PDB file of C-alpha atoms in Angstrom:
ATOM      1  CA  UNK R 128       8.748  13.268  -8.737  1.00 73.00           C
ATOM      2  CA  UNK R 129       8.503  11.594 -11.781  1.00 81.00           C
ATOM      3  CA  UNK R 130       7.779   8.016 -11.048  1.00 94.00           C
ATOM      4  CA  UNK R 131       7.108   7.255  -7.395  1.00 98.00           C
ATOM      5  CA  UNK R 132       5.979   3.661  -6.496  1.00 98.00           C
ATOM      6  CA  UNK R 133       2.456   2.602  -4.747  1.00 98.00           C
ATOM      7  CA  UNK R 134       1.714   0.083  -3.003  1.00 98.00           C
ATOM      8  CA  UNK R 135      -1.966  -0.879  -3.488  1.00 98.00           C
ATOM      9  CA  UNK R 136      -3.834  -3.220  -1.635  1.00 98.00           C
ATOM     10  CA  UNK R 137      -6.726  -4.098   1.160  1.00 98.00           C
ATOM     11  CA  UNK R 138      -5.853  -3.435   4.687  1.00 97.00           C
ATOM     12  CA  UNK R 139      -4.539  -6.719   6.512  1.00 96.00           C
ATOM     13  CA  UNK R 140      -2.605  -7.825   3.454  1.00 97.00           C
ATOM     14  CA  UNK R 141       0.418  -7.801   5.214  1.00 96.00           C
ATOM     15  CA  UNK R 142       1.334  -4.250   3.201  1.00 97.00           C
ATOM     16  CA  UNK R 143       3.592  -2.508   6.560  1.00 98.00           C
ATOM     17  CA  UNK R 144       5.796  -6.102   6.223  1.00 98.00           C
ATOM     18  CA  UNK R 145       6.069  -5.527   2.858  1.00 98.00           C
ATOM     19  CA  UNK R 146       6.971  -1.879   3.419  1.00 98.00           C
ATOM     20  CA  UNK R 147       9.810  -2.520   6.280  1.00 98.00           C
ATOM     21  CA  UNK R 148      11.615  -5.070   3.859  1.00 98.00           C
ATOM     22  CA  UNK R 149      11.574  -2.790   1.078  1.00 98.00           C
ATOM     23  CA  UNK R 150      13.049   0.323   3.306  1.00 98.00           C
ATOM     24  CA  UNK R 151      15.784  -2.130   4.065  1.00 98.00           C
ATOM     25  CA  UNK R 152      16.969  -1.938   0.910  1.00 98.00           C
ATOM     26  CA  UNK R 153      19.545   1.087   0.589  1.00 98.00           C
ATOM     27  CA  UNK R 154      18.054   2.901  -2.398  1.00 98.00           C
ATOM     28  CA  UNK R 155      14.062   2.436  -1.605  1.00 98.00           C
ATOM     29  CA  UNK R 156      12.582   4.422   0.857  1.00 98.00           C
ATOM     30  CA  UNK R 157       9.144   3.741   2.278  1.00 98.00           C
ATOM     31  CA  UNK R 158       7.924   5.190   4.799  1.00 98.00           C
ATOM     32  CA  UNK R 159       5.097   4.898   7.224  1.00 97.00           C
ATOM     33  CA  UNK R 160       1.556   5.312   5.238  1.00 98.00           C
ATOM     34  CA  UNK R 161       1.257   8.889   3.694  1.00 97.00           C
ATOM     35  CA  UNK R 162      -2.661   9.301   3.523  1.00 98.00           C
ATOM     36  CA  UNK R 163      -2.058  11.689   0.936  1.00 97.00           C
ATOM     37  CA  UNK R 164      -5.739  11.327  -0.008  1.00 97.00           C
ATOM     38  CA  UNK R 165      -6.815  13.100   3.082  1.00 97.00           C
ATOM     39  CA  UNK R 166      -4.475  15.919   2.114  1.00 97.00           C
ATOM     40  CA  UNK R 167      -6.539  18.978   0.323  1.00 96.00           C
ATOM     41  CA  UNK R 168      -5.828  22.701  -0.865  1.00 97.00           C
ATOM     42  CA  UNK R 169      -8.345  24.875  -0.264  1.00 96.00           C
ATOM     43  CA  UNK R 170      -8.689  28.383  -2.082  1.00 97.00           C
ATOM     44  CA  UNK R 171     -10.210  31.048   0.502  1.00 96.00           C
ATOM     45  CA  UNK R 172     -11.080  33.447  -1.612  1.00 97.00           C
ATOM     46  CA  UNK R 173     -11.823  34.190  -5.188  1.00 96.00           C
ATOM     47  CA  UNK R 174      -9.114  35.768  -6.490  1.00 98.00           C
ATOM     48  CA  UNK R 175      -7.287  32.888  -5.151  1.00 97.00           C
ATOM     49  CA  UNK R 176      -8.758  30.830  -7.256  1.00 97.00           C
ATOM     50  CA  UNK R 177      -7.888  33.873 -10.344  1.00 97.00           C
ATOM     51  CA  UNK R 178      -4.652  33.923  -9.440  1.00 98.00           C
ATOM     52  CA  UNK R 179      -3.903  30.444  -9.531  1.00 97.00           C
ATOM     53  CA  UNK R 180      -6.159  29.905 -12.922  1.00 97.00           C
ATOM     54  CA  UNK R 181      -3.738  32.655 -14.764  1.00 98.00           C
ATOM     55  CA  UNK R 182      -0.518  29.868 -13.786  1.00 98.00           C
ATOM     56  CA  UNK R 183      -2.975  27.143 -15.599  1.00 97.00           C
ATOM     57  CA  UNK R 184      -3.433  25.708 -11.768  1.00 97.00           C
ATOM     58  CA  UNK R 185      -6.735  24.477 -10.406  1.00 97.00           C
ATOM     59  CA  UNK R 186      -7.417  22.912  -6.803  1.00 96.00           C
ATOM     60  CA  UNK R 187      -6.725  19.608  -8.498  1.00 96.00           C
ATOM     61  CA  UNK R 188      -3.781  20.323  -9.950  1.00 97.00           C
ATOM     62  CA  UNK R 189      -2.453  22.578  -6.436  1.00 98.00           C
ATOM     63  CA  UNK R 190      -2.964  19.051  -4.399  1.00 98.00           C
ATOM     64  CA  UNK R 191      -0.816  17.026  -6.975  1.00 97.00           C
ATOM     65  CA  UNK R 192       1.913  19.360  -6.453  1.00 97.00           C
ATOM     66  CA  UNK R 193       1.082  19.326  -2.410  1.00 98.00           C
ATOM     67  CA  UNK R 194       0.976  15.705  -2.495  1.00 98.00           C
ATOM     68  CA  UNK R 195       4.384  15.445  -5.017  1.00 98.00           C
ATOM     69  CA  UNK R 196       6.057  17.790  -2.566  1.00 98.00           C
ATOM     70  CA  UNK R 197       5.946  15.701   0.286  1.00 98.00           C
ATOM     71  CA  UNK R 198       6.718  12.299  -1.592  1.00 98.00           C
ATOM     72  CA  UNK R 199      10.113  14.457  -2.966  1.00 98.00           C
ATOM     73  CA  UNK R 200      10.762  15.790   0.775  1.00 98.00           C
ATOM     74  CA  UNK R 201      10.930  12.333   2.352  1.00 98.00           C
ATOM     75  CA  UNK R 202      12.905  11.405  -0.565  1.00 98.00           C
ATOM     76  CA  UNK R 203      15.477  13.907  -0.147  1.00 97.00           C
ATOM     77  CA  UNK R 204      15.498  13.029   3.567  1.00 97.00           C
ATOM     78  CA  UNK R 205      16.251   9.252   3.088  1.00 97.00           C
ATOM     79  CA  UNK R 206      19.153  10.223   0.672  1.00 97.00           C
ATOM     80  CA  UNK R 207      17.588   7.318  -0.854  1.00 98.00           C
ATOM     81  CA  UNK R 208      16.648   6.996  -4.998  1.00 97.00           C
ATOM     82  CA  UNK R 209      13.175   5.333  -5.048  1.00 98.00           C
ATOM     83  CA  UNK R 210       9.986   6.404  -2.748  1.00 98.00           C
ATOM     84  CA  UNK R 211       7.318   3.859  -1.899  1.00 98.00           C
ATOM     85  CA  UNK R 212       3.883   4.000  -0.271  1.00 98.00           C
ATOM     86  CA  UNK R 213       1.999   1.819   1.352  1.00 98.00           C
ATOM     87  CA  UNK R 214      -1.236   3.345   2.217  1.00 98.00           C
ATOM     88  CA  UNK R 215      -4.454   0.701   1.786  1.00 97.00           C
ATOM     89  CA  UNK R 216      -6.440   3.859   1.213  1.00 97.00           C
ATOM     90  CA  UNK R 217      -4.972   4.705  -2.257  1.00 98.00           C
ATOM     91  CA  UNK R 218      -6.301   1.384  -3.268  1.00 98.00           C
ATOM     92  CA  UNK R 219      -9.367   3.054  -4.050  1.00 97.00           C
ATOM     93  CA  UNK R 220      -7.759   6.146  -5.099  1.00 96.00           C
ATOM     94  CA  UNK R 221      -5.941   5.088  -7.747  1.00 98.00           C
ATOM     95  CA  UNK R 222      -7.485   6.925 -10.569  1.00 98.00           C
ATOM     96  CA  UNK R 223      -6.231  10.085  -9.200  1.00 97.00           C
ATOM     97  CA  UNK R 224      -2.492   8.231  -8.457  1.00 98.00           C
ATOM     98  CA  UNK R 225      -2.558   7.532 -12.123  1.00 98.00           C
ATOM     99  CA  UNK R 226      -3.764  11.166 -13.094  1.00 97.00           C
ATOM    100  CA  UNK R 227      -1.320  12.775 -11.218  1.00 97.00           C
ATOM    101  CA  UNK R 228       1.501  10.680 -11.731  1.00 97.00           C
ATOM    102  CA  UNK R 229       1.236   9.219 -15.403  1.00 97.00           C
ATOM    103  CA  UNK R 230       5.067   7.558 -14.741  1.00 97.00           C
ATOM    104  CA  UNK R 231       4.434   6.187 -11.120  1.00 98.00           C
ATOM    105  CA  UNK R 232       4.910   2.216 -10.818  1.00 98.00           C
ATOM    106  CA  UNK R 233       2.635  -0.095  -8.753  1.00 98.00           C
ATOM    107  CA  UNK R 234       2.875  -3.402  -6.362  1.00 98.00           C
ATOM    108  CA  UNK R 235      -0.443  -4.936  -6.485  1.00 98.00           C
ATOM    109  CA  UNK R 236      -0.298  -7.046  -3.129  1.00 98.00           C
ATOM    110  CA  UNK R 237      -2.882  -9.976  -2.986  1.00 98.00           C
ATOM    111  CA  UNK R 238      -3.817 -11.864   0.438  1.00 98.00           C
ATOM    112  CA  UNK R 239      -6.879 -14.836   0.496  1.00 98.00           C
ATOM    113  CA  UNK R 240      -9.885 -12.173   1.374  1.00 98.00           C
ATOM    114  CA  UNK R 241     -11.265 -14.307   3.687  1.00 97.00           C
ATOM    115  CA  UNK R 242      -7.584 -14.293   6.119  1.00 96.00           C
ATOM    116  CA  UNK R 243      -7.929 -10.472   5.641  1.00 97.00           C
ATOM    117  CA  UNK R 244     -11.016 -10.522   7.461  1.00 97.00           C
ATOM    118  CA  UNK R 245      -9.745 -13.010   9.979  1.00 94.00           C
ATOM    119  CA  UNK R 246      -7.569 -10.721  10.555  1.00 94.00           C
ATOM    120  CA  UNK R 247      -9.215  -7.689  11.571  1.00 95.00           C
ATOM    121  CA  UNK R 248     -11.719  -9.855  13.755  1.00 93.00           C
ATOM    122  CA  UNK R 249      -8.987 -10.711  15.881  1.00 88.00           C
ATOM    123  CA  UNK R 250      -7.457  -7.651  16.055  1.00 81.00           C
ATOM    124  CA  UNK R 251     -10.906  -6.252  17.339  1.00 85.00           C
ATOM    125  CA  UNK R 252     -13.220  -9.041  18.450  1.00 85.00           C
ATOM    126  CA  UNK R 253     -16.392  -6.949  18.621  1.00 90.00           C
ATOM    127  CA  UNK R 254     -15.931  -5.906  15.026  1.00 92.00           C
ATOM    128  CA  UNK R 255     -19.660  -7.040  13.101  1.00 95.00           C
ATOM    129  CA  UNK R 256     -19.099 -10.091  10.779  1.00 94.00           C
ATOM    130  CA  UNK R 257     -20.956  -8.775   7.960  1.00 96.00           C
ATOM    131  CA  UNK R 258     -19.794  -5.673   7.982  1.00 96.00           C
ATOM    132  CA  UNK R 259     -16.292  -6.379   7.977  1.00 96.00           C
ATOM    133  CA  UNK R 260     -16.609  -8.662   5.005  1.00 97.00           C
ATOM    134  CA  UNK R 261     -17.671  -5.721   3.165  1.00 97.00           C
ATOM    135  CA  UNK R 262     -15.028  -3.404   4.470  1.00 97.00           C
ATOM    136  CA  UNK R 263     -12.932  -6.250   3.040  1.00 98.00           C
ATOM    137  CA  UNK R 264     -14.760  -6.580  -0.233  1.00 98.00           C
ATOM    138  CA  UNK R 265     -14.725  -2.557  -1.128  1.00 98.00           C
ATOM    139  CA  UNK R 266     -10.551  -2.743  -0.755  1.00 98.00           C
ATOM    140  CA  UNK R 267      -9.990  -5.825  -2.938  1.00 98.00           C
ATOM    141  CA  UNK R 268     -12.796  -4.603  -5.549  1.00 98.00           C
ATOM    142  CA  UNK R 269     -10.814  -1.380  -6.126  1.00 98.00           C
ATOM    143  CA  UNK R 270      -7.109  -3.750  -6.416  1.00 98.00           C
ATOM    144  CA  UNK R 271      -8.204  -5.414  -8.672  1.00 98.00           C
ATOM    145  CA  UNK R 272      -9.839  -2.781 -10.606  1.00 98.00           C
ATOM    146  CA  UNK R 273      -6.301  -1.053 -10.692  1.00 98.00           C
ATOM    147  CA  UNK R 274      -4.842  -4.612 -11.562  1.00 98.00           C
ATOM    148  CA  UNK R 275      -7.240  -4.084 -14.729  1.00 97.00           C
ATOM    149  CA  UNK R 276      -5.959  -0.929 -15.622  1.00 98.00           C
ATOM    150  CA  UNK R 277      -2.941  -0.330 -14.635  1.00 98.00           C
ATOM    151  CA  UNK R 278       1.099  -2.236 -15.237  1.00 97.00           C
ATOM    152  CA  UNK R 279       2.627  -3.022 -12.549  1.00 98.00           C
ATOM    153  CA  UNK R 280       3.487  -6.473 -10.451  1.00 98.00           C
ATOM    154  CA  UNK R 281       1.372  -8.383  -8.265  1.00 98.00           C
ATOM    155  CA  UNK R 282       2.846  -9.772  -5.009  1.00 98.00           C
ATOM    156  CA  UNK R 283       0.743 -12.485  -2.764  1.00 98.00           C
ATOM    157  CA  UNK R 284       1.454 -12.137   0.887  1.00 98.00           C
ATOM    158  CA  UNK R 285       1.482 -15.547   1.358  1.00 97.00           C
ATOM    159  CA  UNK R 286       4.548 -16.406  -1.084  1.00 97.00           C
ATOM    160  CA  UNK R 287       6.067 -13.181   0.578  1.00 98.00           C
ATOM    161  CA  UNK R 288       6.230 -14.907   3.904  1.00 97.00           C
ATOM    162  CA  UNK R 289       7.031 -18.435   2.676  1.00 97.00           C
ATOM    163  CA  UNK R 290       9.699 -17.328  -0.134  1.00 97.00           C
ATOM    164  CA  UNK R 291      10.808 -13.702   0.292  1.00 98.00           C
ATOM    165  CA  UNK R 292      13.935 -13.775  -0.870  1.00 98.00           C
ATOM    166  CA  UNK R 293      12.431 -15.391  -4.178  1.00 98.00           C
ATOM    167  CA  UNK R 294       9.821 -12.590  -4.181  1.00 98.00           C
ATOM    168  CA  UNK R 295      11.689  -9.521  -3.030  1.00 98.00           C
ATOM    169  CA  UNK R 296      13.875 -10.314  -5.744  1.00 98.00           C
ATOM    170  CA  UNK R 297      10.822 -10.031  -8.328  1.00 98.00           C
ATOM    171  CA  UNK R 298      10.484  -7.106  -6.698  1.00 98.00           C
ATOM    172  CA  UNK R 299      14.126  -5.318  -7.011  1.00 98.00           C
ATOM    173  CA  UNK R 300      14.323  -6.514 -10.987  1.00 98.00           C
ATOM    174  CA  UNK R 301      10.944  -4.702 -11.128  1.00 98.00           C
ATOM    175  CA  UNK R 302      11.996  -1.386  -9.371  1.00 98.00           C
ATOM    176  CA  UNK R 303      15.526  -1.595 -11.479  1.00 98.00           C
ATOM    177  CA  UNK R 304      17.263  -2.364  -8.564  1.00 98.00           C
ATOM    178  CA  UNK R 305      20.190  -4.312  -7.067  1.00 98.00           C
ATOM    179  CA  UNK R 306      18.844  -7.202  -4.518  1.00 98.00           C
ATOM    180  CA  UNK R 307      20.046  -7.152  -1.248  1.00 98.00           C
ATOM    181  CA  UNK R 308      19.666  -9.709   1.445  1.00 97.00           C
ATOM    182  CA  UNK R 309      19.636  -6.964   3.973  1.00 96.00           C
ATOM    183  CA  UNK R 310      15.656  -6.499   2.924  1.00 97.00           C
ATOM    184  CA  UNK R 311      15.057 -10.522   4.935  1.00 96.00           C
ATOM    185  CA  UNK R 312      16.706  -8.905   7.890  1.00 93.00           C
ATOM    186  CA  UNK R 313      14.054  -5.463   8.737  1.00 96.00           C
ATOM    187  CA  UNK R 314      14.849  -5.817  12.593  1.00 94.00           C
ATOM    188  CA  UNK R 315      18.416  -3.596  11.943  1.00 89.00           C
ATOM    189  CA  UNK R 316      16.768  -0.444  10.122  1.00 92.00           C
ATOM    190  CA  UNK R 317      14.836   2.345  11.596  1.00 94.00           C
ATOM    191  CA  UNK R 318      11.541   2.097  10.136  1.00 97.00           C
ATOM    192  CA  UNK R 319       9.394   4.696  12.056  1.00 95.00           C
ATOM    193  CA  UNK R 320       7.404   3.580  14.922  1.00 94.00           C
ATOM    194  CA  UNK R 321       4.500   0.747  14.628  1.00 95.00           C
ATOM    195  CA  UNK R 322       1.728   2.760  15.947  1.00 94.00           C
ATOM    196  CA  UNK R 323      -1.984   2.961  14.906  1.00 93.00           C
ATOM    197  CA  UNK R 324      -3.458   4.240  11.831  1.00 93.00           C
ATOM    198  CA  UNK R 325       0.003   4.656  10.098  1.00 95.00           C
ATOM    199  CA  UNK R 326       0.524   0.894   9.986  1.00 95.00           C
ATOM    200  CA  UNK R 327       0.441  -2.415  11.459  1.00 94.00           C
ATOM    201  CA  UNK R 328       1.304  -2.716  14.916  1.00 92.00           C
ATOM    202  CA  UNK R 329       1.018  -6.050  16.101  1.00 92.00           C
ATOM    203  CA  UNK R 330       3.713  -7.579  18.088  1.00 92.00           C
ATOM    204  CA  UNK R 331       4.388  -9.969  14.703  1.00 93.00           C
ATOM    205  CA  UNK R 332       5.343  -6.849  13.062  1.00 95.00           C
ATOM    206  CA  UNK R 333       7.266  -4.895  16.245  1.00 93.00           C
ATOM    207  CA  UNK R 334       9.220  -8.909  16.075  1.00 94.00           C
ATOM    208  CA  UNK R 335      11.638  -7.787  13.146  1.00 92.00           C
ATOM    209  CA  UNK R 336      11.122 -11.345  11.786  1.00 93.00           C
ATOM    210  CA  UNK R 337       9.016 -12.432   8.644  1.00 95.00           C
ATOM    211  CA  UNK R 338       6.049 -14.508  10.416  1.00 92.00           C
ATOM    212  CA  UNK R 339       4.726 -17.457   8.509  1.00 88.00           C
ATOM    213  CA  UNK R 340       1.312 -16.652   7.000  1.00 88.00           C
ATOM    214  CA  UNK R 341      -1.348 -18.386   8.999  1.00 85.00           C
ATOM    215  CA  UNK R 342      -2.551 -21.693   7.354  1.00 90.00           C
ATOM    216  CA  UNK R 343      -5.696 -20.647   4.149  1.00 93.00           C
ATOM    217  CA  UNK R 344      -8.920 -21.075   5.200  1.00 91.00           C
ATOM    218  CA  UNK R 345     -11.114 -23.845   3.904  1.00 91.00           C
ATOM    219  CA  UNK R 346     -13.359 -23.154   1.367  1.00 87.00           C
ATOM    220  CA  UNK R 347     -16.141 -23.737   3.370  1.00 88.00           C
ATOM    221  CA  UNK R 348     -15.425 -20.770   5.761  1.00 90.00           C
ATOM    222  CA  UNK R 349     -14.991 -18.072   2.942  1.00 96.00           C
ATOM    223  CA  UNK R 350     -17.767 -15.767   3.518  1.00 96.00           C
ATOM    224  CA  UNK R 351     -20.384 -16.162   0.084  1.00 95.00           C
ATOM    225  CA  UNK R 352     -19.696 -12.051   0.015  1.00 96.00           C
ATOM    226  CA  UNK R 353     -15.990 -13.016  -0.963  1.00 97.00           C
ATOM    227  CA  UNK R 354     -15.831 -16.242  -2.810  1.00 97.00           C
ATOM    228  CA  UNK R 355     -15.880 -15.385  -6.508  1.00 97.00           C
ATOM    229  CA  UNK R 356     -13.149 -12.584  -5.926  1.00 97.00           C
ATOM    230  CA  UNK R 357     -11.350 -15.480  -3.748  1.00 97.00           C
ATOM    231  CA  UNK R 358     -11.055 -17.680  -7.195  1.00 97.00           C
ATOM    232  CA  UNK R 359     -10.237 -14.749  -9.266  1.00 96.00           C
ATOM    233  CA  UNK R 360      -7.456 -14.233  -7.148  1.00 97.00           C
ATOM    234  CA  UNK R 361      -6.592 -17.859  -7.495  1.00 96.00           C
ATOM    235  CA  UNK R 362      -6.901 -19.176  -3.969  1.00 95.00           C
ATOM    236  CA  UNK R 363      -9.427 -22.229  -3.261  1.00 86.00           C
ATOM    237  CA  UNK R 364     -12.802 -21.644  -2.524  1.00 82.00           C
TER     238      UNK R 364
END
């Protein structure tokens, strides 16, 4: 798996839309989120360890191959050409994404921090304030870290909603692929179920329709915890 594409971004962001419109298209497959991070080899014994050193293999190196297996399994499944995923988590794993796939292409996707947090507060009303808007804060620290290092495109959840054809399009011509308006239209594919920690699963998403994005906060109501990354993104605060 030479070039596989990842998704990074905060949870919230509106990442399992983005992932349903681009497994519409015929040659992308992406698939539910991977966790691949949580994935590890472990060597029992010592000559394990021996015997893998004499093929120039360490544990590192045994998960990249773990982790580059699966990716090229799902591929092959989908019959499809280009793999995508999604998870929020590799946001702040992208170091070893970059280590272990030197090729691999990235979609930076940007939402106002302080509708990110919204949003999980109303997905779970007893979640704490403060502590949420630092859940929020350690995601879009480590995006836009990558965004520092790393080539790739950047995608805002808001102009996804309000022009996707415009933006899926940036998309495709990124990937190398043909656009296809079957990506505005994610109700006719199978995309896995929308269950818990795998993806969104709000009735917006189970809808099949692209939902408007919910109006930007005022500036006033941007937590102080979020506002300089809030103009660095470019959203008013």
């Amino acid at each position: 798996m030479s070039a596989p594409v990842f998704v990074l971004s905060s949870v919230r962001s509106g990442s399992t839309l983005l992932r349903v419109l681009l497994n519409s298209h015929p040659q992308i497959r992406a698939p539910h989120e991977m966790h691949l991070r949580t994935l590890a080899v472990s060597l029992t014994k010592p000559y394990t360890t021996k015997a893998m050193a004499e093929l120039g293999l360490d544990q590192r190196e045994l998960e990249y191959l773990l982790w580059d297996r699966i990716l090229h399994r799902e591929l092959e499944r989908s019959g499809k050409r280009i793999i995508v995923d999604k998870t929020p988590g590799n946001a702040g794993f992208w170091e070893r994404l970059h280590e272990g796939w030197p090729n691999a292409r990235y979609i930076f996707l940007l939402r106002h921090p302080a509708s990110m947090v919204s949003s999980l507060i109303n997905n779970r009303p007893d979640r704490d304030l403060e502590a949420t808007v630092r859940e929020v804060r350690m995601y879009v620290d480590a995006v836009e870290a990558a965004r520092g290092e790393l080539d790739g495109i950047t995608v805002r959840y808001e102009e996804l909603t309000e022009r996707p054809e415009a933006v899926t399009r940036e998309i495709c011509a990124y990937l190398g692929v043909r656009w296809t308006a079957a990506m505005l239209d994610y109700s006719s594919g199978d995309h896995g179920p929308f269950v818990p920690f795998i993806g969104d699963w709000s009735d917006n998403i189970k809808s099949g329709k692209i939902q408007t994005a919910r109006q930007l906060p005022d500036a006033a109501n941007v937590p102080s915890g979020l506002r300089d990354i809030t103009r660095a993104w470019g959203y008013p605060c």
